[in-house]
């Protein structure tokens, strides 16, 4: 199956099926947020928009890249997010790459956001939809981020069926520039466990689907049964 792998600057037109990849860390964080009880994630185009959305709905929370800042309730770190209780809340997320990529393809008929922690469920979801070729948006480093490309290629291989060894793809991600920057403390809003948490393959059993809801682009988890459990 001839999938397409593009960076955000290379996007032309609206793909039929888009999978937006941000391993370190937007869509690892999004998956953790859902695991901590978040009901939906609203993707914002700017920090100002994120704060405005939060201020207009006092029960909403806001998250951004970088160091903690006034008005924001969390930062883009799975290690810092994993102990939070967000049961039933709506989270507004704004990041440097991941949310930008998702908003760039928000008008596509089917949009998923993914990272290694939901890679297997994402592949199974796409197979159930008989989606055909997928446009993978590699959000980091202008489309050159090897951790994102490795994750995209892994999902693509899993869609083809059969057993796929995750280790080579995870090794590429662990030795990527983003992982080195995180491990070296070069990014703000960082927890020492972030790299390891970003490389936990299939930690969660859901895929994450982005859809237009009125004027907003909203990410929600969709449960995806394991192949073995669905055939019992």
Short mmCIF file of C-alpha atoms in Angstrom, two decimals:
data_model
loop_
_atom_site.label_atom_id
_atom_site.label_comp_id
_atom_site.label_asym_id
_atom_site.label_seq_id
_atom_site.Cartn_x
_atom_site.Cartn_y
_atom_site.Cartn_z
CA UNK A 1 0.00 0.00 0.00
CA UNK A 2 1.54 3.30 -1.08
CA UNK A 3 1.21 5.56 1.92
CA UNK A 4 2.46 9.14 1.73
CA UNK A 5 4.79 10.70 4.28
CA UNK A 6 4.91 14.50 4.27
CA UNK A 7 5.88 17.38 6.50
CA UNK A 8 3.47 20.19 7.27
CA UNK A 9 5.10 22.53 4.69
CA UNK A 10 4.62 19.90 1.97
CA UNK A 11 0.87 19.55 2.39
CA UNK A 12 -1.09 20.37 -0.76
CA UNK A 13 -4.82 19.97 -0.88
CA UNK A 14 -6.89 17.94 1.57
CA UNK A 15 -5.96 14.27 2.00
CA UNK A 16 -8.69 11.64 2.19
CA UNK A 17 -7.19 9.99 5.26
CA UNK A 18 -4.62 11.79 7.42
CA UNK A 19 -2.65 10.49 10.39
CA UNK A 20 -0.81 13.25 12.21
CA UNK A 21 2.26 12.06 14.11
CA UNK A 22 3.87 13.80 17.05
CA UNK A 23 5.79 11.37 19.26
CA UNK A 24 7.70 13.88 21.40
CA UNK A 25 5.38 14.99 22.77
CA UNK A 26 1.97 16.32 21.75
CA UNK A 27 0.14 13.13 20.91
CA UNK A 28 1.80 11.10 23.62
CA UNK A 29 0.54 13.79 26.01
CA UNK A 30 -2.93 13.72 24.44
CA UNK A 31 -3.15 9.96 24.98
CA UNK A 32 -2.05 10.34 28.59
CA UNK A 33 -4.62 13.10 29.09
CA UNK A 34 -7.39 10.78 27.92
CA UNK A 35 -6.09 8.07 30.24
CA UNK A 36 -6.34 10.57 33.11
CA UNK A 37 -10.00 11.21 32.41
CA UNK A 38 -10.08 14.02 29.82
CA UNK A 39 -13.28 13.76 27.80
CA UNK A 40 -12.13 15.70 24.75
CA UNK A 41 -9.20 17.80 23.59
CA UNK A 42 -9.79 21.01 21.66
CA UNK A 43 -6.87 21.88 19.38
CA UNK A 44 -5.96 25.57 19.39
CA UNK A 45 -3.99 27.43 16.75
CA UNK A 46 -2.33 29.90 19.14
CA UNK A 47 -1.70 30.27 22.85
CA UNK A 48 -3.96 33.31 22.85
CA UNK A 49 -6.78 31.25 21.35
CA UNK A 50 -6.20 28.52 23.94
CA UNK A 51 -6.51 31.02 26.78
CA UNK A 52 -9.55 32.67 25.22
CA UNK A 53 -11.31 29.31 24.89
CA UNK A 54 -10.52 28.48 28.50
CA UNK A 55 -11.67 31.87 29.75
CA UNK A 56 -14.97 31.60 27.89
CA UNK A 57 -15.63 28.19 29.48
CA UNK A 58 -14.41 28.25 33.09
CA UNK A 59 -14.53 24.46 33.52
CA UNK A 60 -12.04 23.91 30.66
CA UNK A 61 -8.28 23.44 31.11
CA UNK A 62 -5.43 24.65 28.90
CA UNK A 63 -2.07 23.05 28.05
CA UNK A 64 0.89 24.31 26.07
CA UNK A 65 4.52 23.61 25.16
CA UNK A 66 7.35 24.95 27.26
CA UNK A 67 7.56 26.18 30.81
CA UNK A 68 4.49 26.73 33.00
CA UNK A 69 2.75 30.02 32.26
CA UNK A 70 -0.07 32.08 33.70
CA UNK A 71 -3.49 30.82 32.64
CA UNK A 72 -2.28 27.38 31.60
CA UNK A 73 -3.04 24.38 33.78
CA UNK A 74 -0.48 21.94 32.39
CA UNK A 75 2.53 21.63 30.12
CA UNK A 76 3.28 19.28 27.25
CA UNK A 77 4.97 16.54 29.27
CA UNK A 78 3.63 13.01 29.80
CA UNK A 79 5.73 12.64 32.93
CA UNK A 80 4.18 15.72 34.50
CA UNK A 81 0.67 14.85 33.31
CA UNK A 82 0.43 11.21 34.38
CA UNK A 83 -0.47 11.98 38.01
CA UNK A 84 -3.22 14.50 37.17
CA UNK A 85 -6.94 13.87 37.64
CA UNK A 86 -8.81 15.34 34.68
CA UNK A 87 -11.99 13.27 34.97
CA UNK A 88 -14.71 14.64 32.70
CA UNK A 89 -12.78 17.75 31.74
CA UNK A 90 -12.16 19.40 28.36
CA UNK A 91 -8.52 20.21 27.64
CA UNK A 92 -7.39 22.88 25.17
CA UNK A 93 -4.02 21.93 23.68
CA UNK A 94 -1.58 24.14 21.78
CA UNK A 95 1.84 22.81 20.79
CA UNK A 96 4.59 23.78 18.39
CA UNK A 97 4.14 20.97 15.87
CA UNK A 98 1.45 18.40 16.65
CA UNK A 99 -1.58 20.66 16.93
CA UNK A 100 -0.36 22.68 13.95
CA UNK A 101 -0.28 19.54 11.81
CA UNK A 102 -3.71 18.40 12.93
CA UNK A 103 -5.29 21.77 12.21
CA UNK A 104 -3.66 21.82 8.78
CA UNK A 105 -5.65 18.71 7.75
CA UNK A 106 -8.75 19.29 9.88
CA UNK A 107 -11.00 19.31 6.81
CA UNK A 108 -9.98 15.80 5.73
CA UNK A 109 -12.79 13.20 5.91
CA UNK A 110 -10.80 11.14 8.41
CA UNK A 111 -8.08 12.51 10.71
CA UNK A 112 -6.25 10.58 13.42
CA UNK A 113 -3.54 11.83 15.74
CA UNK A 114 -0.97 9.30 16.86
CA UNK A 115 2.27 8.39 18.57
CA UNK A 116 3.85 5.12 19.64
CA UNK A 117 1.61 4.79 22.70
CA UNK A 118 -1.43 4.33 20.42
CA UNK A 119 0.29 3.00 17.28
CA UNK A 120 -1.25 -0.47 17.23
CA UNK A 121 -4.82 0.70 17.90
CA UNK A 122 -4.38 3.39 15.23
CA UNK A 123 -3.35 0.77 12.66
CA UNK A 124 -6.25 -1.51 13.61
CA UNK A 125 -8.72 1.36 13.43
CA UNK A 126 -7.55 2.22 9.92
CA UNK A 127 -7.83 -1.41 8.85
CA UNK A 128 -11.43 -1.60 10.07
CA UNK A 129 -12.21 1.46 7.98
CA UNK A 130 -10.53 -0.08 4.90
CA UNK A 131 -8.96 3.32 4.57
CA UNK A 132 -6.59 2.63 1.70
CA UNK A 133 -3.44 4.74 1.35
CA UNK A 134 -2.86 7.13 4.23
CA UNK A 135 -1.18 10.51 4.27
CA UNK A 136 1.07 10.56 7.32
CA UNK A 137 1.95 14.07 8.49
CA UNK A 138 5.41 14.02 10.08
CA UNK A 139 5.13 17.13 12.22
CA UNK A 140 8.57 17.49 13.77
CA UNK A 141 11.51 19.31 12.21
CA UNK A 142 9.64 20.32 9.08
CA UNK A 143 8.88 16.70 8.24
CA UNK A 144 12.37 15.37 9.00
CA UNK A 145 11.89 14.21 12.61
CA UNK A 146 13.00 10.59 12.65
CA UNK A 147 10.95 9.70 15.72
CA UNK A 148 7.78 10.79 13.91
CA UNK A 149 8.76 9.15 10.63
CA UNK A 150 9.62 5.92 12.42
CA UNK A 151 6.22 5.89 14.13
CA UNK A 152 4.44 6.61 10.84
CA UNK A 153 6.31 3.83 9.06
CA UNK A 154 5.55 1.42 11.91
CA UNK A 155 1.82 2.17 11.73
CA UNK A 156 1.92 1.75 7.96
CA UNK A 157 3.61 -1.64 8.28
CA UNK A 158 1.11 -2.75 10.94
CA UNK A 159 -1.73 -1.86 8.59
CA UNK A 160 -0.33 -4.35 6.10
CA UNK A 161 -0.85 -7.19 8.58
CA UNK A 162 1.43 -9.77 10.10
CA UNK A 163 3.79 -9.41 13.03
CA UNK A 164 5.87 -6.24 12.92
CA UNK A 165 8.88 -5.92 15.19
CA UNK A 166 8.64 -2.58 16.97
CA UNK A 167 12.20 -2.50 18.31
CA UNK A 168 13.93 -1.02 15.23
CA UNK A 169 11.40 1.80 15.02
CA UNK A 170 11.66 2.53 18.72
CA UNK A 171 15.46 2.56 18.46
CA UNK A 172 15.26 5.21 15.74
CA UNK A 173 13.02 7.30 17.97
CA UNK A 174 15.25 6.85 21.01
CA UNK A 175 18.32 7.99 19.06
CA UNK A 176 16.55 10.91 17.38
CA UNK A 177 17.46 14.53 17.90
CA UNK A 178 14.21 15.18 19.76
CA UNK A 179 14.97 12.41 22.24
CA UNK A 180 18.49 13.75 22.72
CA UNK A 181 17.16 17.26 23.32
CA UNK A 182 14.63 16.00 25.84
CA UNK A 183 17.12 13.80 27.67
CA UNK A 184 19.56 16.69 27.77
CA UNK A 185 17.01 19.00 29.34
CA UNK A 186 17.04 21.33 26.34
CA UNK A 187 13.25 21.66 26.27
CA UNK A 188 11.23 23.42 28.93
CA UNK A 189 8.40 21.72 30.76
CA UNK A 190 10.27 18.44 30.91
CA UNK A 191 10.18 15.38 33.19
CA UNK A 192 13.10 12.89 33.23
CA UNK A 193 10.72 10.05 32.28
CA UNK A 194 9.37 11.78 29.18
CA UNK A 195 11.47 9.94 26.59
CA UNK A 196 10.67 6.53 28.07
CA UNK A 197 6.98 7.38 28.28
CA UNK A 198 6.97 8.47 24.63
CA UNK A 199 8.41 5.10 23.60
CA UNK A 200 5.95 2.80 25.38
CA UNK A 201 4.52 0.93 22.43
CA UNK A 202 0.73 0.48 22.57
CA UNK A 203 0.43 1.71 26.14
CA UNK A 204 -3.21 2.58 25.46
CA UNK A 205 -6.00 0.66 23.70
CA UNK A 206 -7.64 3.54 21.86
CA UNK A 207 -7.07 5.55 18.71
CA UNK A 208 -7.53 9.34 18.67
CA UNK A 209 -9.84 10.81 16.04
CA UNK A 210 -10.05 14.54 15.28
CA UNK A 211 -13.27 15.98 13.90
CA UNK A 212 -14.83 19.36 13.35
CA UNK A 213 -17.39 20.11 16.02
CA UNK A 214 -19.06 23.40 15.16
CA UNK A 215 -16.15 25.86 14.83
CA UNK A 216 -13.65 23.74 16.80
CA UNK A 217 -11.33 20.87 15.94
CA UNK A 218 -11.84 18.27 18.64
CA UNK A 219 -9.81 15.16 19.43
CA UNK A 220 -11.55 12.21 21.10
CA UNK A 221 -10.47 8.67 22.00
CA UNK A 222 -12.07 5.76 20.18
CA UNK A 223 -11.77 2.30 21.73
CA UNK A 224 -10.21 -0.26 19.37
CA UNK A 225 -10.59 -3.94 20.31
CA UNK A 226 -7.55 -6.15 20.24
CA UNK A 227 -7.66 -8.53 17.27
CA UNK A 228 -7.47 -11.59 19.50
CA UNK A 229 -10.19 -10.40 21.88
CA UNK A 230 -12.50 -9.41 19.01
CA UNK A 231 -12.38 -12.94 17.55
CA UNK A 232 -13.20 -14.84 20.76
#
